Each structure stands twice: as structure tokens, then as C-alpha cells.
């Protein structure tokens, strides 16, 4: 094909793709505009995963009637005027790209009434061109409606996930801004249901309660003295916010929120700084809950490096890293003279504190040995018969085979065994289920709520009996027997946090296996080790755990001879 100039409409759709990747990006841009307009109330309504409808309503300063069309042209903004302004951005938007980008890939209309005006303006746009305009009554503020997103860009539409997943991204965006702006009253309606509502009280803890629930809110510590207002000042940077006590650690980094001058950003540097502060306070593989805002002179940070403005570059990374780490560490030390690790909480049946071997975890005696051996009769990558010699460092089983020495990671090996068993039992609809003595309630965040709503069935197939029980609260009546005395709440959360992008069944099985397998550091008797090895010998893929890590190291007799210099 010869080189041609692209049709302007195609160009605008390509550019739009940078800003508007999915429905949640539209929500993010519109909410940012409402915040820039100084709104104290913002309601967001979505339908059909945001594809059929997104409506954002605010009570901000509105757009003067004469400027309404201009707001939808490319690179028009009221927020910066010159190149110098770009160096000290205080608003969330500044490129004048969002509205035209959205208009290029959806039908839009706007009703807006500027501050001090008694009548507003209605404008509707098709393919980015204003087709209809009239005066319309409205109190001060702006309502923007986006319909049929990506209808004319099938390539984009194809990449969207299920409405449940898109809803969960949207819920996450709104949750993050609700955390960043506790003084703003947010309401999120998804398919007619109120998914999130914050009071706009100005107190961060109130937003945390609405977004993450009471269990987390009860365990939050303030950074510095007094949340958003106080904070810890380290040279140029003021760090404010809240962090979770180590008692409420999570298995994913999804509970780390960072804001630079109240702009939601993702930053590995900041995540690292926070996690470093928890060094020694959390179990391995656990992550903290943290909501951290860094107030900086705008010249100290470049927000103009990413189309969605979600990544930033600090002028002095070291300074920011130290400021955050110090502020968080201080909050932890001050409030928790005696750090507790993973204290059980009141909202669910806590796993037994005692060290407990899996063998007895079902409460019926010899559990592991009483279960049938792994189902596969013809192992594909079989292990030879192994003789157990002993346990090393409380974590590895030392065994001898016909061809040398085997060091087996007991946790990884047990994970593999259980993973295959769980998958097999599920396939045969034979998952063993244990009813709880009393039903247990647990809370989820809006993002998890969206995922859970559409996945009861998958969870039920694995033995979880979960039903809705009011506002973002669920009732659990039964759990898989394997997890009965384990931290099954964590399994459910882990699975909900992994979203529905990947293979659900696989993630559930992996998480169940991981949480029910014997731990590293757990002493095993000779019988227990022998049983574990026997079951591993039967596994279809004994050499790796379900996460793909090796379960064993093999030192062949040839290698041993070479190592010891024998010929
Ligand atoms: P940017 O936010 O980068 O300026 P946008 O395309 O998002 O660019 O918006 C263009 C302009 O429209 C903004 O600069 C602002 O003046 C106006 N605008 C958009 N949304 C709102 C709103 N909710 N309230 C008031 N003004 C708005
Ligand atoms: Mg904007």
C-alpha cells in the first residue's frame, strides 16, 4: 500500500486509544474533570460494563455556554495557558485531550451550567461533531453522558473483558478517587445498584470505611499527625494518609494507593518504599494496605510522561523514597509498640493458631492418608521411587533415588499434589465440602464485589457456598473441606483480586492448594514425609508447583562424582 495521509477521523480514533483504553478510562477522565471543576459532589452511573452508558454528574463550576463546543476540540483546555504552566501543574487535567478523545469513539452529550448562570446549555455530539444545541435548565455543574462506547471501533471493543471485569475496573477508579478526595461525596451506581457511596466528610477514614469496609478501617494507622491535614513533612515532601497495621496484610498489591498532589498514580518506587517500611512485620508474600498522598511543589514532579497521566517522574527520587519510607515506618512504630503478625480478626472464623498438620486438618484424623492417592494412573513425567532420608531446615525433604539425591521443597510439592487433586475432584464434581458451624459474614470492596457477583457458580463448584447478605457483605455457609480450618477468607479475597481476566478455575485451584499445603518451617514426621513423597510420585507433573516453580532439586550420581572430583 502506498504511503498516504490518514483520514483525520482515523487519526483521532488512534489518538483516542491512548487516552481511552477501556470504559474505566472514560470514567477516570470525566471524574478528573469534575474534580478539577471544584465539585463537592460527583455521581457516576454506568450500564453494561460502561459500554452502553457512562454518566458523570457534578456540581462544579460548569462550562460557560460560549465555550461548550470548544471543550470538545482537541488540545483545548482552561487549565494551562503556556509552556511554563506545564512545569507547575496543579490540576488533574491539562492536555485538553479527554473530551475530544471520548467523543471520537462514542456518542456524547453534555448539560452544563456555569457558575452564576440561571440557565444551562445542552449539546450533543456524534463522531465528535456537535449536532444539537439548546438552552436547558440545570443547577450549577455539569452532566456528561457517554453512550455506545467503541461501537465504531470494533478492534477496541474486541479487547474489552466481560461487563463484570469492566465494572470492577470502574469501581476501582472511583474507589481510588474517593480515597484521594475524602471531602468529595462520591456515588457510584452500577446497573442501577449503589456500589459505592462516600459521605464527603473530609475524613479519610470515612472513605476507607466505605471503600474497604470496617475490618480494614478499624486497623488503619494515621501517617503523621492527622491524616490528610497533618502528615509528616520531610524536606519538600509532605506525606499524608493512612497505612494498615500488619494485622490486615493482603496477598496482592491491590491495596496500595498512591497520590501525588491527590493525583492517583502507579509507582513501583512508592510501592517499594512502603513495603520496605513493613520489613519484618509481614509474612512473606503479604502486602500492606496503604493510602499515601505526597504533597510536593508541582515543579518537583513531571506528570506529563504518560498518555493517561498515571505515571509520574520525580525530580529527586531518593528524597521521595526516603520521605515515604520514613513517614510510614514512623506511623507503624508509633502506633504499634508490639507488632502483631496476622492477628485473627472478628469478622471471620480465624484459622487455628496452633501449628497444625494438614493430616488432621479436616478434623477427622488421618486426613492425608485417608484420601485416595492422586488420580492419574499414568504419570507423564514420573518420579522414581524415593526413600526419605530426613528433613532439612524444616522445609525440605531429603530423599534418595536410584539415580542420586533429591531435595524436595515440602510446600511446593504439597501444593502440586493438592492442586491436581482439587482439579480432579472438581472435574468429577466431588469437591468435599464442610459446612460452617455458624455462617460467617465477610465484606468485600467495590471492585471485588463486581467480580464476586458474577462468579458464585465458579466458587460453588469449588465448594464455597456464598450468598449476598446486604451491602457488599456476603454470607458463607460452607467451604471446601481442605480449607476448613485454614484462612479461606484469604483464598476468596486472593481469587477476587486476581480479577476475571485469566483462567478462573485455575486461580481458584492454585490459591486453594497454596493455602492448604504444609508450610515451610513445619516439622514433619518420617511417616508424613513418606506419604507426601508417595503422593508426589503419583502426580502428573511432579517437578513444578502450580505457580511453575520447581518442587525439587536433583543431584545425579554423575554430578555428585564430578563435584567430589571422582572419575
Ligand atoms: P483537560 O482536562 O485536559 O483540560 P478535557 O478535554 O478533559 O481537557 O476538558 C476540556 C475542558 O473542558 C477543560 O479544560 C474544562 O475547561 C472543561 N470541562 C470539562 N469537564 C468539565 C466539568 N465537569 N466541569 C467544568 N468544566 C469542564
Ligand atoms: Mg480532563
Coordinates of C-alpha atoms and ligand atoms in Angstrom, one line a residue:
X1 CA 0.0 0.0 0.0
X2 CA 1.5 3.4 -0.9
X3 CA 2.1 5.9 1.9
X4 CA -1.0 8.0 2.5
X5 CA -2.1 10.6 4.9
X6 CA -4.6 9.1 7.3
X7 CA -8.1 10.2 7.3
X8 CA -8.4 12.7 10.2
X9 CA -11.2 10.6 11.7
X10 CA -8.8 7.6 11.8
X11 CA -6.1 9.7 13.3
X12 CA -8.4 10.9 16.0
X13 CA -9.5 7.4 16.9
X14 CA -5.9 6.2 17.1
X15 CA -5.0 9.1 19.4
X16 CA -8.2 8.5 21.4
X17 CA -7.0 4.9 22.0
X18 CA -4.1 6.3 24.0
X19 CA -6.3 8.0 26.5
X20 CA -9.4 5.9 26.3
X21 CA -8.4 2.3 26.6
X22 CA -11.5 1.0 28.2
X23 CA -14.6 2.2 29.9
X24 CA -12.8 2.8 33.2
X25 CA -10.5 5.3 31.4
X26 CA -13.6 7.3 30.4
X27 CA -14.7 7.3 34.0
X28 CA -11.3 8.4 35.1
X29 CA -11.1 11.3 32.7
X30 CA -14.6 12.5 33.5
X31 CA -14.2 12.3 37.2
X32 CA -10.9 14.1 37.0
X33 CA -12.6 16.9 35.1
X34 CA -15.3 17.1 37.8
X35 CA -12.7 17.3 40.5
X36 CA -10.8 20.0 38.6
X37 CA -14.1 21.9 38.4
X38 CA -14.1 22.0 42.2
X39 CA -17.1 19.8 42.7
X40 CA -18.1 18.6 46.1
X41 CA -20.5 16.0 44.8
X42 CA -19.9 13.6 41.9
X43 CA -22.2 10.8 40.9
X44 CA -21.2 8.2 38.4
X45 CA -23.7 5.9 36.7
X46 CA -22.7 3.1 34.4
X47 CA -24.6 0.4 32.5
X48 CA -23.4 -2.6 30.5
X49 CA -19.9 -2.5 31.8
X50 CA -19.7 1.1 30.8
X51 CA -20.1 0.3 27.1
X52 CA -23.9 1.1 27.0
X53 CA -23.7 4.1 29.3
X54 CA -21.4 6.2 31.4
X55 CA -22.8 9.3 33.1
X56 CA -20.9 11.6 35.4
X57 CA -22.7 14.4 37.1
X58 CA -21.1 17.1 39.2
X59 CA -21.8 20.4 41.0
X60 CA -18.6 22.1 39.9
X61 CA -18.1 25.4 38.1
X62 CA -19.6 24.3 34.9
X63 CA -18.7 25.5 31.4
X64 CA -19.8 28.9 30.1
X65 CA -22.3 28.4 27.2
X66 CA -20.0 30.1 24.7
X67 CA -17.2 27.6 25.4
X68 CA -19.2 24.4 25.3
X69 CA -18.2 23.3 21.8
X70 CA -14.6 24.4 22.4
X71 CA -14.3 21.9 25.3
X72 CA -14.7 19.1 22.7
X73 CA -12.0 20.3 20.3
X74 CA -8.6 18.8 20.6
X75 CA -6.0 20.5 22.8
X76 CA -8.4 23.0 24.2
X77 CA -8.1 23.4 27.9
X78 CA -8.9 26.0 30.6
X79 CA -6.2 24.7 32.8
X80 CA -2.9 25.8 31.4
X81 CA -2.0 28.7 29.1
X82 CA 1.7 28.5 28.4
X83 CA 4.7 26.2 28.3
X84 CA 5.8 27.4 31.7
X85 CA 2.5 26.3 33.2
X86 CA 3.3 22.8 32.1
X87 CA 6.1 22.8 34.7
X88 CA 3.8 23.5 37.6
X89 CA 0.6 21.7 37.0
X90 CA -1.9 21.8 39.9
X91 CA -4.9 20.4 38.1
X92 CA -5.5 16.8 37.2
X93 CA -6.1 17.5 33.5
X94 CA -4.0 19.8 31.3
X95 CA -3.8 18.4 27.8
X96 CA -7.3 19.1 26.6
X97 CA -7.5 15.7 25.1
X98 CA -10.0 13.8 27.1
X99 CA -13.3 15.1 25.9
X100 CA -12.4 15.1 22.1
X101 CA -10.9 11.6 22.5
X102 CA -14.0 10.2 24.1
X103 CA -16.2 12.0 21.6
X104 CA -14.2 10.3 18.8
X105 CA -15.2 6.9 20.0
X106 CA -18.7 7.3 21.4
X107 CA -21.9 9.3 21.3
X108 CA -21.8 12.1 23.9
X109 CA -24.0 14.7 25.3
X110 CA -23.4 17.4 27.9
X111 CA -25.7 19.6 30.1
X112 CA -23.7 22.3 31.8
X113 CA -24.5 25.4 33.7
X114 CA -21.7 27.8 34.6
X115 CA -21.3 29.4 38.0
X116 CA -23.7 32.4 38.4
X117 CA -25.8 31.5 35.4
X118 CA -29.5 30.7 35.6
X119 CA -29.8 28.6 32.6
X120 CA -27.5 25.9 31.2
X121 CA -26.5 24.5 27.8
X122 CA -27.3 21.2 26.2
X123 CA -25.0 19.9 23.5
X124 CA -25.0 16.5 21.8
X125 CA -22.2 15.1 19.6
X126 CA -21.9 12.4 17.1
X127 CA -18.5 11.3 15.8
X128 CA -17.0 14.3 17.7
X129 CA -19.2 16.8 15.9
X130 CA -21.8 18.9 17.7
X131 CA -25.2 18.0 16.2
X132 CA -27.6 19.6 18.6
X133 CA -27.5 22.6 20.9
X134 CA -30.1 24.3 23.0
X135 CA -30.6 26.0 26.4
X136 CA -31.6 23.8 29.2
X137 CA -32.3 24.3 32.9
X138 CA -29.8 22.9 35.3
X139 CA -28.3 23.9 38.6
X140 CA -24.7 24.8 38.6
X141 CA -22.5 21.9 37.4
X142 CA -22.0 19.5 34.5
X143 CA -23.5 16.2 33.4
X144 CA -21.7 14.3 30.7
X145 CA -23.2 11.2 29.2
X146 CA -21.3 8.7 27.0
X147 CA -23.2 6.1 25.1
X148 CA -22.2 3.2 22.9
X149 CA -18.5 3.4 23.6
X150 CA -16.3 1.9 20.9
X151 CA -19.3 0.9 18.8
X152 CA -17.4 2.3 15.7
X153 CA -14.1 0.9 16.8
X154 CA -14.6 -2.9 16.8
X155 CA -10.9 -3.5 17.4
X156 CA -11.2 -1.9 20.8
X157 CA -14.5 -3.4 21.6
X158 CA -13.0 -6.9 21.0
X159 CA -10.3 -6.3 23.6
X160 CA -12.8 -5.5 26.4
X161 CA -13.4 -8.1 29.0
X162 CA -16.7 -9.2 30.4
X163 CA -19.0 -6.4 31.8
X164 CA -18.2 -7.7 35.3
X165 CA -14.5 -7.1 34.7
X166 CA -15.0 -3.7 33.2
X167 CA -17.3 -2.8 36.1
X168 CA -14.7 -3.9 38.5
X169 CA -12.1 -1.6 36.9
X170 CA -14.6 1.3 37.0
X171 CA -15.3 0.6 40.7
X172 CA -11.6 0.6 41.3
X173 CA -11.1 4.0 39.6
X174 CA -14.0 5.6 41.6
X175 CA -12.7 4.0 44.8
X176 CA -9.3 5.4 44.3
X177 CA -10.6 8.9 43.7
X178 CA -12.9 8.5 46.7
X179 CA -9.8 7.8 48.8
X180 CA -7.9 10.7 47.2
X181 CA -10.7 13.2 47.8
X182 CA -12.4 12.4 51.1
X183 CA -14.0 15.9 51.0
X184 CA -16.0 15.0 47.9
X185 CA -19.2 13.0 48.1
X186 CA -19.0 10.2 45.6
X187 CA -21.8 7.9 44.4
X188 CA -21.3 5.0 42.0
X189 CA -24.3 3.3 40.5
X190 CA -23.6 0.2 38.5
X191 CA -26.6 -1.2 36.6
X192 CA -28.9 0.6 39.0
X193 CA -27.2 -0.6 42.2
X194 CA -25.4 1.7 44.5
X195 CA -21.9 0.2 44.6
X196 CA -20.1 2.9 46.5
X197 CA -21.2 6.0 48.4
X198 CA -18.9 8.2 50.4
X199 CA -20.0 10.9 52.8
X200 CA -17.7 13.6 51.7
X201 CA -16.9 14.4 55.3
X202 CA -13.3 15.3 54.6
X203 CA -12.1 12.5 56.8
X204 CA -10.0 9.9 55.1
X205 CA -11.1 7.1 57.5
X206 CA -14.7 7.6 56.3
X207 CA -13.7 7.0 52.7
X208 CA -11.6 4.0 53.8
X209 CA -14.6 2.5 55.6
X210 CA -16.8 2.8 52.5
X211 CA -14.2 1.5 50.1
X212 CA -12.6 -1.2 52.1
X213 CA -15.1 -2.0 54.9
X214 CA -14.9 -1.9 58.6
X215 CA -12.4 -4.6 59.1
X216 CA -9.7 -2.7 57.3
X217 CA -10.9 0.7 58.6
X218 CA -10.5 -0.5 62.2
X219 CA -6.9 -1.4 61.6
X220 CA -5.7 1.8 59.9
X221 CA -3.0 4.0 61.3
X222 CA -2.6 7.6 60.5
X223 CA 0.6 8.9 58.9
X224 CA 1.9 11.9 60.8
X225 CA -0.5 13.8 62.9
X226 CA -3.9 14.0 61.5
X227 CA -4.5 12.2 58.2
X228 CA -4.9 14.4 55.1
X229 CA -4.4 17.7 57.0
X230 CA -1.4 16.8 59.2
X231 CA 1.0 14.4 57.7
X232 CA 4.7 14.0 58.0
X233 CA 6.9 16.7 56.4
X234 CA 10.3 15.6 55.1
X235 CA 12.1 18.5 53.4
X236 CA 10.0 19.4 50.3
X237 CA 7.6 16.5 50.5
X238 CA 4.6 16.2 52.9
X239 CA 3.4 12.6 53.3
X240 CA -0.2 12.1 54.5
X241 CA -2.6 9.3 54.6
X242 CA -3.1 6.0 56.4
X243 CA -1.5 2.7 56.4
X244 CA -2.8 -0.7 57.6
X245 CA -1.5 -2.3 60.7
X246 CA 0.4 -5.5 59.8
X247 CA -2.7 -7.4 61.1
X248 CA -4.5 -6.7 57.9
X249 CA -2.0 -7.6 55.3
X250 CA -3.2 -8.7 51.9
X251 CA -1.9 -11.2 49.3
X252 CA -1.8 -8.6 46.5
X253 CA -0.5 -5.1 45.9
X254 CA -4.0 -4.0 45.0
X255 CA -4.5 -2.3 48.3
X256 CA -1.6 0.2 47.8
X257 CA -2.9 3.6 46.6
X258 CA -0.6 6.4 45.8
X259 CA -1.5 10.0 45.1
X260 CA 0.8 12.8 44.1
X261 CA -0.9 16.1 45.0
X262 CA -4.1 14.0 45.0
X263 CA -3.4 12.6 41.5
X264 CA -3.8 8.8 41.5
X265 CA -0.6 7.3 40.2
X266 CA 1.0 3.9 39.9
X267 CA 4.6 3.9 41.0
X268 CA 6.9 1.0 41.7
X269 CA 9.2 3.3 43.6
X270 CA 6.5 4.2 46.1
X271 CA 5.3 0.6 46.4
X272 CA 8.8 -0.4 47.2
X273 CA 9.2 2.4 49.8
X274 CA 6.0 1.4 51.6
X275 CA 6.8 -2.3 51.5
X276 CA 10.3 -1.6 52.8
X277 CA 8.7 0.1 55.8
X278 CA 6.9 -3.1 56.7
X279 CA 10.1 -5.1 56.5
X280 CA 10.0 -7.8 59.2
X281 CA 6.4 -7.0 60.1
X282 CA 4.6 -9.0 57.4
X283 CA 4.7 -12.7 56.5
X284 CA 6.4 -13.5 53.2
X285 CA 4.2 -12.9 50.2
X286 CA 2.0 -10.5 52.1
X287 CA 1.4 -6.9 51.2
X288 CA 0.2 -4.0 53.2
X289 CA -2.8 -1.7 52.9
X290 CA -1.7 1.9 52.3
X291 CA -3.2 5.1 51.1
X292 CA -0.5 7.6 50.7
X293 CA -0.6 11.1 49.4
X294 CA 2.5 13.1 48.7
X295 CA 2.2 16.8 48.5
X296 CA 5.1 18.3 46.5
X297 CA 5.8 21.6 44.8
X298 CA 4.5 20.9 41.3
X299 CA 7.9 21.6 39.8
X300 CA 9.3 18.6 41.6
X301 CA 7.3 16.2 39.6
X302 CA 6.6 15.6 35.9
X303 CA 3.1 14.3 35.2
X304 CA 3.4 14.8 31.5
X305 CA 5.1 11.5 30.7
X306 CA 2.2 9.1 30.2
X307 CA -1.0 9.4 28.0
X308 CA -3.2 8.5 30.9
X309 CA -1.1 10.6 33.3
X310 CA -0.9 7.6 35.6
X311 CA 2.8 7.5 35.8
X312 CA 5.0 10.4 37.0
X313 CA 8.6 11.2 37.2
X314 CA 10.1 12.7 40.3
X315 CA 12.9 15.2 40.1
X316 CA 14.5 13.7 43.2
X317 CA 13.5 10.0 43.6
X318 CA 15.8 9.4 46.6
X319 CA 14.1 12.2 48.5
X320 CA 10.6 10.9 47.8
X321 CA 11.6 7.3 48.6
X322 CA 13.1 8.3 52.0
X323 CA 10.2 10.6 52.8
X324 CA 7.6 7.9 52.3
X325 CA 9.6 5.2 53.9
X326 CA 10.3 7.3 57.0
X327 CA 6.7 8.5 57.3
X328 CA 5.2 5.0 57.0
X329 CA 7.7 3.4 59.3
X330 CA 7.1 6.1 61.9
X331 CA 3.3 5.5 61.8
X332 CA 3.9 1.8 62.2
X333 CA 6.3 2.1 65.1
X334 CA 4.4 4.8 67.0
X335 CA 1.1 3.1 66.9
X336 CA 2.3 -0.4 67.4
X337 CA 4.9 -0.8 70.1
X338 CA 4.4 -4.6 69.9
X339 CA 3.7 -5.5 66.3
X340 CA 1.3 -8.4 65.9
X341 CA 1.6 -10.5 62.9
X342 CA -1.6 -11.7 61.3
X343 CA -3.8 -11.4 64.3
X344 CA -7.2 -13.1 63.6
X345 CA -10.0 -10.6 63.2
X346 CA -13.5 -10.8 64.4
X347 CA -15.4 -10.9 61.1
X348 CA -14.5 -14.5 60.2
X349 CA -13.7 -17.8 61.9
X350 CA -10.0 -17.5 62.4
X351 CA -7.8 -20.3 61.4
X352 CA -6.5 -22.2 64.4
X353 CA -3.5 -20.5 65.9
X354 CA -1.9 -23.8 66.7
X355 CA 0.6 -25.4 64.4
X356 CA -1.4 -28.0 62.7
X357 CA -0.5 -30.6 60.3
X358 CA -2.6 -31.0 57.2
X359 CA -3.1 -34.6 58.2
X360 CA -5.6 -33.6 60.8
X361 CA -6.9 -30.5 59.2
X362 CA -10.3 -32.0 58.3
X363 CA -10.8 -32.8 61.9
X364 CA -11.3 -36.4 61.1
X365 CA -7.9 -37.8 62.0
X366 CA -5.7 -39.2 59.3
X367 CA -6.8 -36.8 56.5
X368 CA -4.0 -37.0 54.0
X369 CA -3.6 -40.7 54.2
X370 CA -7.3 -41.4 54.1
X371 CA -7.7 -39.6 50.8
X372 CA -7.3 -41.6 47.6
X373 CA -4.0 -41.1 46.0
X374 CA -3.8 -38.7 43.1
X375 CA -6.0 -39.9 40.3
X376 CA -3.6 -40.1 37.4
X377 CA -2.7 -43.7 36.8
X378 CA -0.1 -43.0 34.1
X379 CA 2.2 -40.2 35.2
X380 CA 3.6 -38.3 32.3
X381 CA 6.9 -37.2 33.8
X382 CA 7.2 -39.7 36.5
X383 CA 9.5 -39.7 39.5
X384 CA 11.4 -42.8 40.5
X385 CA 10.6 -44.4 43.9
X386 CA 12.3 -42.4 46.5
X387 CA 13.5 -43.2 50.0
X388 CA 13.1 -40.5 52.6
X389 CA 16.3 -39.7 54.5
X390 CA 15.2 -36.8 56.6
X391 CA 14.1 -33.1 56.7
X392 CA 16.4 -30.2 56.2
X393 CA 15.9 -26.7 57.7
X394 CA 12.3 -27.7 58.5
X395 CA 11.4 -27.1 54.9
X396 CA 13.0 -29.6 52.5
X397 CA 12.7 -33.4 52.4
X398 CA 16.0 -35.1 51.6
X399 CA 15.4 -38.3 49.7
X400 CA 17.5 -40.9 47.8
X401 CA 16.5 -42.3 44.4
X402 CA 18.1 -44.9 42.2
X403 CA 20.0 -42.1 40.5
X404 CA 21.1 -39.8 43.2
X405 CA 19.9 -37.3 45.8
X406 CA 16.6 -35.4 45.8
X407 CA 15.9 -32.2 47.8
X408 CA 12.2 -31.6 47.8
X409 CA 10.5 -28.4 48.7
X410 CA 7.8 -29.7 51.0
X411 CA 5.4 -26.7 50.5
X412 CA 5.8 -26.6 46.7
X413 CA 5.5 -30.4 46.4
X414 CA 2.3 -30.5 48.6
X415 CA 0.9 -27.6 46.5
X416 CA 1.3 -29.6 43.4
X417 CA -0.3 -32.7 44.9
X418 CA -3.3 -30.7 46.2
X419 CA -3.6 -28.7 43.0
X420 CA -4.0 -31.8 40.9
X421 CA -6.4 -33.4 43.5
X422 CA -8.6 -30.2 43.6
X423 CA -8.8 -30.1 39.8
X424 CA -9.6 -33.7 39.6
X425 CA -12.3 -33.5 42.3
X426 CA -13.8 -30.5 40.7
X427 CA -13.9 -32.2 37.3
X428 CA -15.7 -35.1 38.9
X429 CA -17.9 -32.7 40.9
X430 CA -16.6 -34.4 44.0
X431 CA -15.1 -31.5 46.0
X432 CA -15.5 -32.2 49.7
X433 CA -17.5 -29.5 51.4
X434 CA -17.5 -28.6 55.1
X435 CA -20.5 -26.7 56.5
X436 CA -19.5 -24.0 59.0
X437 CA -21.0 -24.3 62.4
X438 CA -22.3 -20.8 62.1
X439 CA -22.5 -18.9 58.8
X440 CA -19.7 -16.3 58.6
X441 CA -20.1 -12.8 57.0
X442 CA -17.4 -11.0 55.2
X443 CA -17.0 -7.7 53.4
X444 CA -15.6 -7.0 50.0
X445 CA -14.5 -3.8 48.3
X446 CA -16.5 -2.5 45.3
X447 CA -14.0 -3.9 42.9
X448 CA -14.2 -7.4 44.4
X449 CA -18.0 -7.0 44.7
X450 CA -18.3 -6.8 40.9
X451 CA -16.2 -9.9 40.4
X452 CA -17.9 -11.9 43.1
X453 CA -21.4 -11.1 41.8
X454 CA -20.8 -12.9 38.6
X455 CA -18.8 -15.8 40.0
X456 CA -20.9 -17.5 42.6
X457 CA -21.1 -20.5 40.4
X458 CA -17.4 -20.9 39.9
X459 CA -16.8 -20.6 43.6
X460 CA -19.6 -23.1 44.3
X461 CA -18.0 -25.6 42.0
X462 CA -15.0 -25.5 44.3
X463 CA -17.1 -25.9 47.5
X464 CA -17.7 -22.4 48.6
X465 CA -21.3 -21.6 49.4
X466 CA -21.5 -17.9 49.3
X467 CA -24.6 -15.7 49.1
X468 CA -25.2 -12.0 49.2
X469 CA -26.0 -10.5 52.6
X470 CA -26.7 -6.8 52.1
X471 CA -24.3 -4.1 51.2
X472 CA -21.1 -5.6 49.9
X473 CA -21.4 -8.2 52.6
X474 CA -21.6 -11.9 51.9
X475 CA -22.6 -14.9 53.9
X476 CA -20.6 -18.0 53.8
X477 CA -22.2 -21.2 54.9
X478 CA -19.7 -23.8 53.7
X479 CA -16.2 -24.0 52.4
X480 CA -14.1 -26.7 50.8
X481 CA -13.0 -29.3 53.5
X482 CA -9.4 -28.7 52.5
X483 CA -9.6 -25.2 53.7
X484 CA -11.9 -25.7 56.7
X485 CA -9.5 -24.6 59.4
X486 CA -7.4 -22.6 57.1
X487 CA -7.6 -19.0 56.0
X488 CA -10.3 -19.5 53.4
X489 CA -11.3 -15.8 53.6
X490 CA -7.9 -15.0 52.2
X491 CA -8.3 -17.5 49.4
X492 CA -11.6 -15.9 48.4
X493 CA -10.0 -12.4 48.5
X494 CA -7.0 -13.5 46.6
X495 CA -9.2 -15.0 43.9
X496 CA -11.4 -11.9 43.7
X497 CA -8.3 -9.7 43.4
X498 CA -6.9 -11.7 40.6
X499 CA -9.9 -10.4 38.6
X500 CA -11.6 -12.4 35.9
X501 CA -9.0 -11.8 33.2
X502 CA -7.3 -15.1 33.5
X503 CA -8.4 -18.7 34.0
X504 CA -10.7 -18.5 37.0
X505 CA -10.8 -22.2 37.8
X506 CA -7.0 -22.3 37.6
X507 CA -6.6 -19.4 40.0
X508 CA -9.0 -20.8 42.5
X509 CA -7.3 -24.2 42.5
X510 CA -3.9 -22.6 42.8
X511 CA -5.0 -20.4 45.7
X512 CA -6.7 -23.3 47.5
X513 CA -3.7 -25.5 47.1
X514 CA -1.3 -22.8 48.3
X515 CA -3.3 -22.1 51.4
X516 CA -3.9 -25.7 52.4
X517 CA -0.4 -27.1 51.7
X518 CA 2.1 -27.7 54.5
X519 CA 4.2 -24.6 55.2
X520 CA 7.9 -24.2 55.0
X521 CA 9.3 -24.5 58.5
X522 CA 6.7 -27.1 59.6
X523 CA 8.3 -30.1 61.1
X524 CA 7.2 -33.4 59.5
X525 CA 7.4 -36.9 60.9
X526 CA 9.0 -39.6 58.8
X527 CA 5.6 -41.1 58.0
X528 CA 4.3 -37.7 56.9
X529 CA 7.3 -37.2 54.6
X530 CA 6.9 -40.7 53.1
X531 CA 3.3 -40.1 52.4
X532 CA 4.0 -36.8 50.8
X533 CA 6.7 -38.3 48.6
X534 CA 4.4 -41.2 47.6
X535 CA 1.7 -38.8 46.6
X536 CA 4.2 -36.7 44.6
X537 CA 5.4 -39.8 42.8
X538 CA 1.8 -40.1 41.6
X539 CA 1.4 -36.6 40.4
X540 CA 1.0 -35.8 36.7
X541 CA 3.6 -33.0 36.8
X542 CA 5.6 -33.6 39.9
X543 CA 8.5 -31.4 39.0
X544 CA 6.8 -28.0 39.4
X545 CA 4.4 -26.4 41.7
X546 CA 1.2 -24.9 40.2
X547 CA 2.9 -21.5 40.0
X548 CA 5.6 -23.1 37.8
X549 CA 8.4 -23.1 40.4
X550 CA 10.5 -26.3 40.8
X551 CA 9.4 -28.6 43.6
X552 CA 12.8 -30.3 43.7
X553 CA 16.5 -30.3 43.0
X554 CA 18.1 -33.5 41.8
X555 CA 21.7 -34.2 42.2
X556 CA 22.5 -37.2 39.9
X557 CA 25.2 -39.7 40.9
X558 CA 27.3 -38.5 38.0
X559 CA 27.1 -34.9 39.2
X560 CA 27.9 -36.0 42.7
X561 CA 31.0 -37.7 41.5
X562 CA 32.1 -34.7 39.4
X563 CA 31.5 -32.4 42.4
X564 CA 33.7 -34.5 44.6
X565 CA 36.3 -34.9 41.9
X566 CA 36.0 -38.6 41.4
X567 CA 36.4 -40.1 38.0
Ligands
LIG1 P1 -8.3 19.0 30.2 O1 -9.0 18.4 31.4 O2 -7.0 18.4 30.0 O3 -8.4 20.5 30.3 P2 -10.6 17.9 28.8 O4 -10.7 17.5 27.4 O5 -10.8 16.8 29.8 O6 -9.2 18.6 28.9 O7 -11.6 19.1 29.1 C1 -11.6 20.2 28.3 C2 -12.1 21.4 29.1 O8 -13.5 21.3 29.3 C3 -11.5 21.6 30.5 O9 -10.2 22.3 30.4 C4 -12.5 22.4 31.2 O10 -12.4 23.7 31.0 C5 -13.8 21.9 30.6 N1 -14.5 20.8 31.4 C6 -14.5 19.5 31.1 N2 -15.3 18.8 32.0 C7 -15.7 19.8 32.9 C8 -16.5 19.7 34.1 N3 -17.0 18.6 34.5 N4 -16.8 20.9 34.7 C9 -16.3 22.1 34.2 N5 -15.5 22.2 33.1 C10 -15.2 21.0 32.5
LIG2 MG1 -9.6 16.4 31.6

